[in-house]
CSV table of C-alpha atoms in Angstrom, one decimal:
chain,number,residue,atom,x,y,z
A,1,UNK,CA,-133.6,-67.1,-10.3
A,2,UNK,CA,-131.7,-64.3,-8.6
A,3,UNK,CA,-133.6,-62.4,-5.9
A,4,UNK,CA,-133.9,-58.7,-7.0
A,5,UNK,CA,-135.5,-55.7,-5.5
A,6,UNK,CA,-138.3,-54.3,-7.7
A,7,UNK,CA,-136.4,-51.0,-8.2
A,8,UNK,CA,-132.9,-52.3,-8.7
A,9,UNK,CA,-130.9,-52.0,-11.9
A,10,UNK,CA,-128.5,-54.7,-13.0
A,11,UNK,CA,-127.1,-53.6,-16.3
A,12,UNK,CA,-125.6,-56.8,-17.6
A,13,UNK,CA,-125.0,-57.4,-21.4
A,14,UNK,CA,-127.6,-59.8,-22.9
A,15,UNK,CA,-128.2,-61.3,-26.3
A,16,UNK,CA,-131.7,-60.6,-27.5
A,17,UNK,CA,-133.9,-62.4,-29.9
A,18,UNK,CA,-136.4,-60.6,-32.0
A,19,UNK,CA,-140.0,-60.6,-30.8
A,20,UNK,CA,-141.5,-58.7,-33.6
A,21,UNK,CA,-145.0,-60.1,-34.4
A,22,UNK,CA,-145.2,-62.4,-37.4
A,23,UNK,CA,-147.7,-61.6,-40.2
A,24,UNK,CA,-150.2,-64.2,-38.9
A,25,UNK,CA,-149.8,-62.9,-35.3
A,26,UNK,CA,-150.3,-59.3,-36.5
A,27,UNK,CA,-153.6,-60.3,-38.2
A,28,UNK,CA,-154.8,-62.1,-35.1
A,29,UNK,CA,-153.8,-59.3,-32.7
A,30,UNK,CA,-155.5,-56.8,-35.0
A,31,UNK,CA,-158.7,-58.8,-35.0
A,32,UNK,CA,-158.6,-59.1,-31.2
A,33,UNK,CA,-157.6,-55.6,-30.4
A,34,UNK,CA,-159.0,-53.2,-33.1
A,35,UNK,CA,-161.6,-51.8,-30.7
A,36,UNK,CA,-158.8,-51.1,-28.2
A,37,UNK,CA,-156.7,-49.3,-30.8
A,38,UNK,CA,-159.6,-47.2,-32.1
A,39,UNK,CA,-160.9,-46.2,-28.7
A,40,UNK,CA,-157.8,-45.2,-26.9
A,41,UNK,CA,-157.8,-41.5,-27.1
A,42,UNK,CA,-156.6,-38.2,-25.6
A,43,UNK,CA,-159.5,-36.2,-24.4
A,44,UNK,CA,-160.2,-32.6,-25.5
A,45,UNK,CA,-158.4,-31.3,-22.4
A,46,UNK,CA,-154.7,-32.3,-22.8
A,47,UNK,CA,-154.4,-33.2,-19.1
A,48,UNK,CA,-156.3,-36.5,-19.4
A,49,UNK,CA,-156.3,-39.6,-21.6
A,50,UNK,CA,-158.6,-42.6,-21.8
A,51,UNK,CA,-157.1,-46.1,-22.0
A,52,UNK,CA,-159.4,-48.7,-23.3
A,53,UNK,CA,-159.6,-52.4,-24.3
A,54,UNK,CA,-162.9,-53.5,-25.6
A,55,UNK,CA,-165.6,-52.5,-23.1
A,56,UNK,CA,-163.0,-51.7,-20.4
A,57,UNK,CA,-161.9,-48.1,-20.1
A,58,UNK,CA,-160.4,-45.6,-17.7
A,59,UNK,CA,-159.5,-42.0,-18.0
A,60,UNK,CA,-156.4,-40.8,-16.2
A,61,UNK,CA,-154.3,-37.7,-15.8
A,62,UNK,CA,-151.3,-37.8,-18.2
A,63,UNK,CA,-149.0,-36.8,-15.3
A,64,UNK,CA,-149.4,-39.4,-12.6
A,65,UNK,CA,-148.5,-38.9,-8.9
A,66,UNK,CA,-146.1,-41.8,-8.1
A,67,UNK,CA,-146.2,-43.0,-4.5
A,68,UNK,CA,-143.1,-45.2,-4.3
A,69,UNK,CA,-141.7,-42.5,-2.1
A,70,UNK,CA,-144.1,-43.4,0.7
A,71,UNK,CA,-142.3,-46.8,1.2
A,72,UNK,CA,-139.3,-45.4,3.1
A,73,UNK,CA,-136.0,-44.0,2.1
A,74,UNK,CA,-137.1,-40.5,1.3
A,75,UNK,CA,-137.9,-39.3,4.8
A,76,UNK,CA,-140.6,-40.0,7.3
A,77,UNK,CA,-144.1,-39.6,6.0
A,78,UNK,CA,-146.7,-38.1,8.4
A,79,UNK,CA,-150.1,-39.6,7.6
A,80,UNK,CA,-152.1,-36.4,8.0
A,81,UNK,CA,-149.6,-34.3,6.1
A,82,UNK,CA,-149.5,-36.8,3.3
A,83,UNK,CA,-153.3,-36.9,2.9
A,84,UNK,CA,-153.5,-33.1,2.9
A,85,UNK,CA,-150.8,-33.1,0.2
A,86,UNK,CA,-152.8,-35.6,-1.9
A,87,UNK,CA,-155.8,-33.3,-1.7
A,88,UNK,CA,-153.8,-30.4,-2.9
A,89,UNK,CA,-152.5,-32.4,-5.9
A,90,UNK,CA,-156.0,-33.5,-6.7
A,91,UNK,CA,-157.4,-30.0,-6.3
A,92,UNK,CA,-154.8,-28.8,-8.9
A,93,UNK,CA,-156.1,-31.4,-11.4
A,94,UNK,CA,-153.3,-33.9,-10.7
A,95,UNK,CA,-155.8,-36.5,-9.5
A,96,UNK,CA,-154.3,-39.8,-10.6
A,97,UNK,CA,-152.3,-41.7,-8.0
A,98,UNK,CA,-150.1,-44.7,-8.7
A,99,UNK,CA,-149.1,-47.1,-5.9
A,100,UNK,CA,-148.5,-50.8,-5.1
A,101,UNK,CA,-149.2,-53.4,-2.5
A,102,UNK,CA,-145.6,-53.2,-1.3
A,103,UNK,CA,-145.2,-49.4,-1.2
A,104,UNK,CA,-145.4,-49.2,2.5
A,105,UNK,CA,-148.6,-47.3,3.6
A,106,UNK,CA,-149.5,-46.1,0.1
A,107,UNK,CA,-152.7,-48.0,-0.3
A,108,UNK,CA,-153.8,-47.0,3.2
A,109,UNK,CA,-153.1,-43.4,2.6
A,110,UNK,CA,-155.2,-43.5,-0.6
A,111,UNK,CA,-158.1,-45.0,1.4
A,112,UNK,CA,-158.0,-42.1,3.9
A,113,UNK,CA,-157.6,-39.7,1.0
A,114,UNK,CA,-160.5,-41.0,-1.0
A,115,UNK,CA,-162.8,-40.9,2.0
A,116,UNK,CA,-161.9,-37.2,2.5
A,117,UNK,CA,-162.8,-36.6,-1.1
A,118,UNK,CA,-166.1,-38.3,-0.7
A,119,UNK,CA,-166.9,-36.2,2.4
A,120,UNK,CA,-165.4,-32.8,1.3
A,121,UNK,CA,-165.6,-32.6,-2.5
A,122,UNK,CA,-168.5,-32.7,-4.9
A,123,UNK,CA,-169.4,-35.9,-6.7
A,124,UNK,CA,-168.1,-34.6,-10.0
A,125,UNK,CA,-164.7,-34.1,-8.4
A,126,UNK,CA,-164.7,-37.7,-7.1
A,127,UNK,CA,-165.3,-38.9,-10.7
A,128,UNK,CA,-161.9,-37.5,-11.7
A,129,UNK,CA,-159.9,-39.1,-9.0
A,130,UNK,CA,-158.1,-42.4,-9.9
A,131,UNK,CA,-156.2,-44.8,-7.8
A,132,UNK,CA,-153.9,-47.2,-9.7
A,133,UNK,CA,-152.2,-50.0,-7.8
A,134,UNK,CA,-149.9,-52.9,-8.5
A,135,UNK,CA,-149.9,-56.5,-7.4
A,136,UNK,CA,-146.5,-58.1,-7.1
A,137,UNK,CA,-147.1,-61.7,-5.9
A,138,UNK,CA,-144.5,-64.3,-5.0
A,139,UNK,CA,-144.1,-67.1,-7.6
A,140,UNK,CA,-146.6,-69.4,-6.0
A,141,UNK,CA,-149.5,-71.3,-7.6
A,142,UNK,CA,-152.0,-68.8,-8.9
A,143,UNK,CA,-155.3,-70.2,-7.8
A,144,UNK,CA,-158.5,-68.3,-8.0
A,145,UNK,CA,-158.8,-68.0,-4.3
A,146,UNK,CA,-155.3,-66.8,-3.8
A,147,UNK,CA,-155.7,-64.1,-6.5
A,148,UNK,CA,-159.1,-63.1,-5.1
A,149,UNK,CA,-157.8,-62.8,-1.5
A,150,UNK,CA,-154.8,-60.8,-2.6
A,151,UNK,CA,-156.9,-58.3,-4.5
A,152,UNK,CA,-159.3,-58.0,-1.6
A,153,UNK,CA,-156.5,-56.8,0.6
A,154,UNK,CA,-155.9,-53.9,-1.8
A,155,UNK,CA,-159.6,-53.1,-2.1
A,156,UNK,CA,-159.9,-53.0,1.7
A,157,UNK,CA,-156.8,-50.8,2.2
A,158,UNK,CA,-157.8,-48.4,-0.6
A,159,UNK,CA,-161.4,-48.5,0.7
A,160,UNK,CA,-162.9,-49.0,-2.8
A,161,UNK,CA,-165.5,-51.5,-4.1
A,162,UNK,CA,-163.6,-51.7,-7.4
A,163,UNK,CA,-159.9,-51.0,-8.1
A,164,UNK,CA,-159.6,-48.4,-10.9
A,165,UNK,CA,-156.6,-50.3,-12.3
A,166,UNK,CA,-154.7,-53.4,-11.2
A,167,UNK,CA,-151.2,-53.5,-12.7
A,168,UNK,CA,-149.7,-57.0,-12.5
A,169,UNK,CA,-146.0,-57.8,-12.1
A,170,UNK,CA,-144.4,-61.3,-12.5
A,171,UNK,CA,-140.9,-62.2,-11.5
A,172,UNK,CA,-140.1,-65.4,-13.5
A,173,UNK,CA,-141.2,-66.0,-17.1
A,174,UNK,CA,-140.2,-69.6,-16.9
A,175,UNK,CA,-143.2,-70.0,-14.6
A,176,UNK,CA,-146.2,-69.5,-16.9
A,177,UNK,CA,-148.5,-69.0,-13.8
A,178,UNK,CA,-148.7,-65.4,-14.9
A,179,UNK,CA,-151.3,-66.4,-17.4
A,180,UNK,CA,-153.4,-68.1,-14.7
A,181,UNK,CA,-153.1,-65.0,-12.5
A,182,UNK,CA,-154.2,-62.7,-15.3
A,183,UNK,CA,-157.1,-64.9,-16.2
A,184,UNK,CA,-158.3,-64.8,-12.6
A,185,UNK,CA,-157.8,-61.1,-12.5
A,186,UNK,CA,-160.0,-60.9,-15.7
A,187,UNK,CA,-162.6,-62.9,-13.8
A,188,UNK,CA,-162.5,-60.4,-10.9
A,189,UNK,CA,-162.9,-57.6,-13.5
A,190,UNK,CA,-166.0,-59.3,-14.8
A,191,UNK,CA,-167.3,-59.4,-11.2
A,192,UNK,CA,-166.7,-55.7,-10.8
A,193,UNK,CA,-163.9,-56.0,-8.3
A,194,UNK,CA,-161.5,-54.4,-10.8
A,195,UNK,CA,-162.3,-51.8,-13.5
A,196,UNK,CA,-159.2,-52.4,-15.8
A,197,UNK,CA,-156.4,-55.0,-15.9
A,198,UNK,CA,-152.9,-53.8,-16.7
A,199,UNK,CA,-149.3,-54.9,-16.5
A,200,UNK,CA,-146.1,-53.5,-15.1
A,201,UNK,CA,-142.6,-54.4,-16.3
A,202,UNK,CA,-143.6,-57.0,-18.8
A,203,UNK,CA,-141.4,-57.4,-21.9
A,204,UNK,CA,-142.6,-57.3,-25.5
A,205,UNK,CA,-142.6,-61.1,-26.0
A,206,UNK,CA,-144.7,-61.7,-22.9
A,207,UNK,CA,-147.1,-58.8,-23.8
A,208,UNK,CA,-147.7,-60.5,-27.1
A,209,UNK,CA,-148.4,-63.9,-25.5
A,210,UNK,CA,-150.8,-62.3,-23.0
A,211,UNK,CA,-152.7,-60.5,-25.8
A,212,UNK,CA,-152.8,-63.7,-27.8
A,213,UNK,CA,-154.5,-65.3,-24.7
A,214,UNK,CA,-157.2,-62.6,-25.0
A,215,UNK,CA,-156.4,-61.0,-21.7
A,216,UNK,CA,-157.8,-57.5,-22.1
A,217,UNK,CA,-154.9,-55.4,-20.7
A,218,UNK,CA,-155.1,-51.7,-21.3
A,219,UNK,CA,-151.5,-50.7,-20.4
A,220,UNK,CA,-148.0,-51.7,-19.4
A,221,UNK,CA,-146.1,-49.6,-16.9
A,222,UNK,CA,-142.4,-49.5,-17.8
A,223,UNK,CA,-139.3,-47.5,-17.2
A,224,UNK,CA,-138.9,-44.8,-19.9
A,225,UNK,CA,-136.9,-41.6,-20.0
A,226,UNK,CA,-134.8,-39.6,-22.4
A,227,UNK,CA,-131.9,-41.8,-21.2
A,228,UNK,CA,-133.9,-45.1,-21.3
A,229,UNK,CA,-135.6,-45.2,-24.7
A,230,UNK,CA,-135.9,-49.0,-24.7
A,231,UNK,CA,-139.8,-49.0,-24.9
A,232,UNK,CA,-139.6,-47.2,-28.3
A,233,UNK,CA,-137.4,-49.9,-29.8
A,234,UNK,CA,-139.6,-52.9,-29.5
A,235,UNK,CA,-142.6,-52.4,-27.1
A,236,UNK,CA,-144.1,-49.4,-28.9
A,237,UNK,CA,-144.5,-51.2,-32.2
A,238,UNK,CA,-146.7,-53.9,-30.6
A,239,UNK,CA,-148.5,-51.2,-28.6
A,240,UNK,CA,-149.3,-49.3,-31.8
A,241,UNK,CA,-150.6,-52.5,-33.4
A,242,UNK,CA,-152.9,-53.5,-30.5
A,243,UNK,CA,-153.8,-50.2,-28.8
A,244,UNK,CA,-152.2,-51.1,-25.5
A,245,UNK,CA,-150.7,-48.0,-23.9
A,246,UNK,CA,-147.6,-47.3,-21.9
A,247,UNK,CA,-147.5,-45.6,-18.5
A,248,UNK,CA,-144.0,-44.6,-17.7
A,249,UNK,CA,-141.9,-44.3,-14.6
A,250,UNK,CA,-138.4,-43.1,-14.0
A,251,UNK,CA,-139.1,-40.3,-16.5
A,252,UNK,CA,-137.3,-37.7,-14.4
A,253,UNK,CA,-134.9,-40.3,-13.1
A,254,UNK,CA,-135.6,-39.7,-9.5
A,255,UNK,CA,-134.7,-36.1,-9.9
A,256,UNK,CA,-131.4,-36.5,-11.8
A,257,UNK,CA,-133.1,-34.8,-14.8
A,258,UNK,CA,-133.3,-31.5,-13.0
A,259,UNK,CA,-131.5,-28.2,-12.5
A,260,UNK,CA,-130.2,-29.5,-9.2
A,261,UNK,CA,-127.7,-31.8,-10.9
A,262,UNK,CA,-126.7,-29.4,-13.6
A,263,UNK,CA,-123.0,-28.5,-13.6
A,264,UNK,CA,-122.2,-31.0,-10.8
A,265,UNK,CA,-119.4,-33.5,-10.7
A,266,UNK,CA,-120.4,-36.6,-8.7
A,267,UNK,CA,-117.0,-38.2,-9.4
A,268,UNK,CA,-115.5,-35.9,-6.7
A,269,UNK,CA,-116.7,-36.8,-3.2
A,270,UNK,CA,-119.1,-34.3,-1.6
A,271,UNK,CA,-118.8,-32.0,-4.7
A,272,UNK,CA,-122.4,-32.5,-5.8
A,273,UNK,CA,-125.8,-33.1,-4.3
A,274,UNK,CA,-126.0,-36.3,-2.3
A,275,UNK,CA,-127.5,-39.4,-3.9
A,276,UNK,CA,-129.5,-39.9,-0.7
A,277,UNK,CA,-132.7,-41.6,-1.9
A,278,UNK,CA,-133.3,-45.1,-3.4
A,279,UNK,CA,-134.5,-43.5,-6.7
A,280,UNK,CA,-131.4,-41.3,-7.1
A,281,UNK,CA,-129.2,-44.3,-6.5
A,282,UNK,CA,-131.1,-46.4,-8.9
A,283,UNK,CA,-131.1,-44.0,-11.8
A,284,UNK,CA,-127.4,-43.0,-11.3
A,285,UNK,CA,-126.7,-46.6,-12.1
A,286,UNK,CA,-128.8,-46.2,-15.2
A,287,UNK,CA,-126.7,-43.1,-16.2
A,288,UNK,CA,-123.6,-45.1,-15.7
A,289,UNK,CA,-124.9,-47.9,-17.9
A,290,UNK,CA,-126.0,-45.4,-20.6
A,291,UNK,CA,-122.9,-43.3,-21.0
A,292,UNK,CA,-121.6,-41.8,-17.7
A,293,UNK,CA,-121.8,-38.5,-15.9
A,294,UNK,CA,-120.0,-36.3,-18.5
A,295,UNK,CA,-122.5,-37.3,-21.2
A,296,UNK,CA,-125.3,-36.9,-18.8
A,297,UNK,CA,-124.1,-33.3,-18.1
A,298,UNK,CA,-124.2,-32.6,-21.8
A,299,UNK,CA,-127.8,-33.8,-21.9
A,300,UNK,CA,-128.7,-31.6,-18.9
A,301,UNK,CA,-127.1,-28.6,-20.6
A,302,UNK,CA,-129.1,-29.2,-23.7
A,303,UNK,CA,-132.3,-29.7,-21.7
A,304,UNK,CA,-131.6,-26.5,-19.8
A,305,UNK,CA,-131.3,-24.5,-23.0
A,306,UNK,CA,-134.6,-25.9,-24.3
A,307,UNK,CA,-136.3,-25.2,-20.9
A,308,UNK,CA,-135.0,-21.6,-20.9
A,309,UNK,CA,-136.3,-21.1,-24.4
A,310,UNK,CA,-139.8,-22.1,-23.4
A,311,UNK,CA,-139.8,-20.6,-19.9
A,312,UNK,CA,-139.9,-24.1,-18.5
A,313,UNK,CA,-137.8,-26.4,-16.3
A,314,UNK,CA,-135.6,-29.4,-17.1
A,315,UNK,CA,-138.2,-31.8,-15.6
A,316,UNK,CA,-140.9,-30.2,-17.7
A,317,UNK,CA,-138.9,-30.9,-20.9
A,318,UNK,CA,-138.0,-34.5,-19.8
A,319,UNK,CA,-141.6,-35.4,-19.1
A,320,UNK,CA,-143.0,-33.7,-22.2
A,321,UNK,CA,-140.5,-35.5,-24.4
A,322,UNK,CA,-141.7,-38.9,-23.2
A,323,UNK,CA,-145.4,-38.0,-23.3
A,324,UNK,CA,-144.8,-37.2,-27.0
A,325,UNK,CA,-143.5,-40.7,-27.7
A,326,UNK,CA,-145.7,-43.2,-29.5
A,327,UNK,CA,-148.0,-45.3,-27.3
A,328,UNK,CA,-147.3,-43.3,-24.1
A,329,UNK,CA,-150.5,-42.5,-22.3
A,330,UNK,CA,-149.0,-41.0,-19.1
A,331,UNK,CA,-145.8,-40.4,-17.2
A,332,UNK,CA,-145.1,-40.7,-13.5
A,333,UNK,CA,-143.6,-38.0,-11.3
A,334,UNK,CA,-142.8,-39.2,-7.8
A,335,UNK,CA,-144.4,-37.3,-4.9
A,336,UNK,CA,-142.8,-36.9,-1.5
A,337,UNK,CA,-146.2,-36.3,0.2
A,338,UNK,CA,-146.0,-33.8,3.1
A,339,UNK,CA,-142.2,-33.3,2.5
A,340,UNK,CA,-142.0,-31.4,-0.7
A,341,UNK,CA,-144.3,-30.4,-3.6
A,342,UNK,CA,-144.0,-29.7,-7.3
A,343,UNK,CA,-147.6,-29.1,-8.2
A,344,UNK,CA,-147.1,-26.0,-10.3
A,345,UNK,CA,-144.1,-27.5,-12.1
A,346,UNK,CA,-146.0,-30.7,-12.9
A,347,UNK,CA,-149.0,-28.8,-14.4
A,348,UNK,CA,-146.6,-26.7,-16.5
A,349,UNK,CA,-145.9,-29.8,-18.6
A,350,UNK,CA,-149.4,-29.5,-20.2
A,351,UNK,CA,-148.6,-26.0,-21.7
A,352,UNK,CA,-145.2,-27.0,-23.1
A,353,UNK,CA,-144.8,-27.8,-26.8
A,354,UNK,CA,-141.4,-29.1,-28.0
A,355,UNK,CA,-140.5,-28.1,-31.6
A,356,UNK,CA,-138.4,-29.9,-34.1
A,357,UNK,CA,-135.3,-28.1,-33.1
A,358,UNK,CA,-135.8,-29.1,-29.5
A,359,UNK,CA,-136.2,-32.8,-30.5
A,360,UNK,CA,-133.2,-32.7,-32.8
A,361,UNK,CA,-131.0,-31.1,-30.1
A,362,UNK,CA,-132.0,-33.8,-27.6
A,363,UNK,CA,-131.4,-36.7,-30.1
A,364,UNK,CA,-128.0,-35.2,-31.0
A,365,UNK,CA,-126.9,-35.9,-27.4
A,366,UNK,CA,-128.7,-39.2,-26.8
A,367,UNK,CA,-127.4,-40.9,-29.9
A,368,UNK,CA,-124.0,-40.7,-28.2
A,369,UNK,CA,-125.2,-43.0,-25.4
A,370,UNK,CA,-125.2,-46.7,-25.3
A,371,UNK,CA,-128.2,-48.7,-26.6
A,372,UNK,CA,-129.7,-49.9,-23.3
A,373,UNK,CA,-131.7,-52.5,-25.1
A,374,UNK,CA,-128.4,-54.3,-25.8
A,375,UNK,CA,-126.9,-53.5,-22.4
A,376,UNK,CA,-129.9,-54.4,-20.2
A,377,UNK,CA,-132.5,-56.1,-22.3
A,378,UNK,CA,-136.1,-55.3,-23.1
A,379,UNK,CA,-138.5,-53.5,-20.7
A,380,UNK,CA,-138.4,-55.1,-17.2
A,381,UNK,CA,-135.4,-57.3,-17.9
A,382,UNK,CA,-133.4,-55.3,-15.3
A,383,UNK,CA,-135.6,-57.1,-12.7
A,384,UNK,CA,-135.1,-60.6,-14.0
A,385,UNK,CA,-131.5,-61.0,-15.1
A,386,UNK,CA,-128.6,-61.5,-12.6
């Protein structure tokens, strides 16, 4: 298997086999997951949603603060400034933070932050704060002790007795050890070390296998944007059937889906804003795979028109469009803690409503792009195919 970075994009053509559930599988999944499907709900306040599978549940903010940006490549993060920024986001209602074991100091920052919350905010405020992390292990034998020790590292760094959500990533599907790992994670959930078990970057076929093995996952975190609609082509059908929700990242494409890149020509050296972060470089490759910069400019022009109509911004429209897709519980917006902030803009998503004309205008442009399911493969395949 090729060694890939977790945030790389390798858009190679692939041939895909159908993974739509068979009739017998549908009945089995419905029987196992009906409680999940019935109980996953958006709360009365549009900012939060509850994801649930059986007796496991977690309410989160529908706009999540993504902390990949703490891992380096976006500027030096000052610890104290970062924690102060986290408090400002939480004070504004944006109180769900997404991180990973390999995002530099992200889990440690959360540990400092949550202690500040415990000391300086009322108990009811603490109840709204969520820390979602990911575990991305090497492809070694998944023993109970190995899984337990790994999860204990995150619990210690985040300074919590129980992880709100553990999102599991696996590199090589040929190694079915991912099922062993998930069963051990489920055991840790039963012990109270984890509140909810979830996935990240799993494809539809493996999600179906995991559910058939009665692993109570509540969500799958996948790349999903106006440009990358792959999750709606296969994954969403299974999610609708079983109640598993999608948490999306790459929704504003590292900032490409913004006014900053409107009316720019990146084909001319130094003519546009520099692609000077790992996320901008990653999602520029996605634009190239989808249809190129000229088509992307047409999309930005369309989004700008919609944004102006509603008194909003291009990122607002981009996020709201994905939040309105089936099975989507929440969308990630990256935060450069202590370096820049977009609190007001993120909260503006909740008051935006896209009408039928807006949706039709967007789809009129996006239908001209390539089908990334055929170019790249299903959700997460960009990390597994060389």
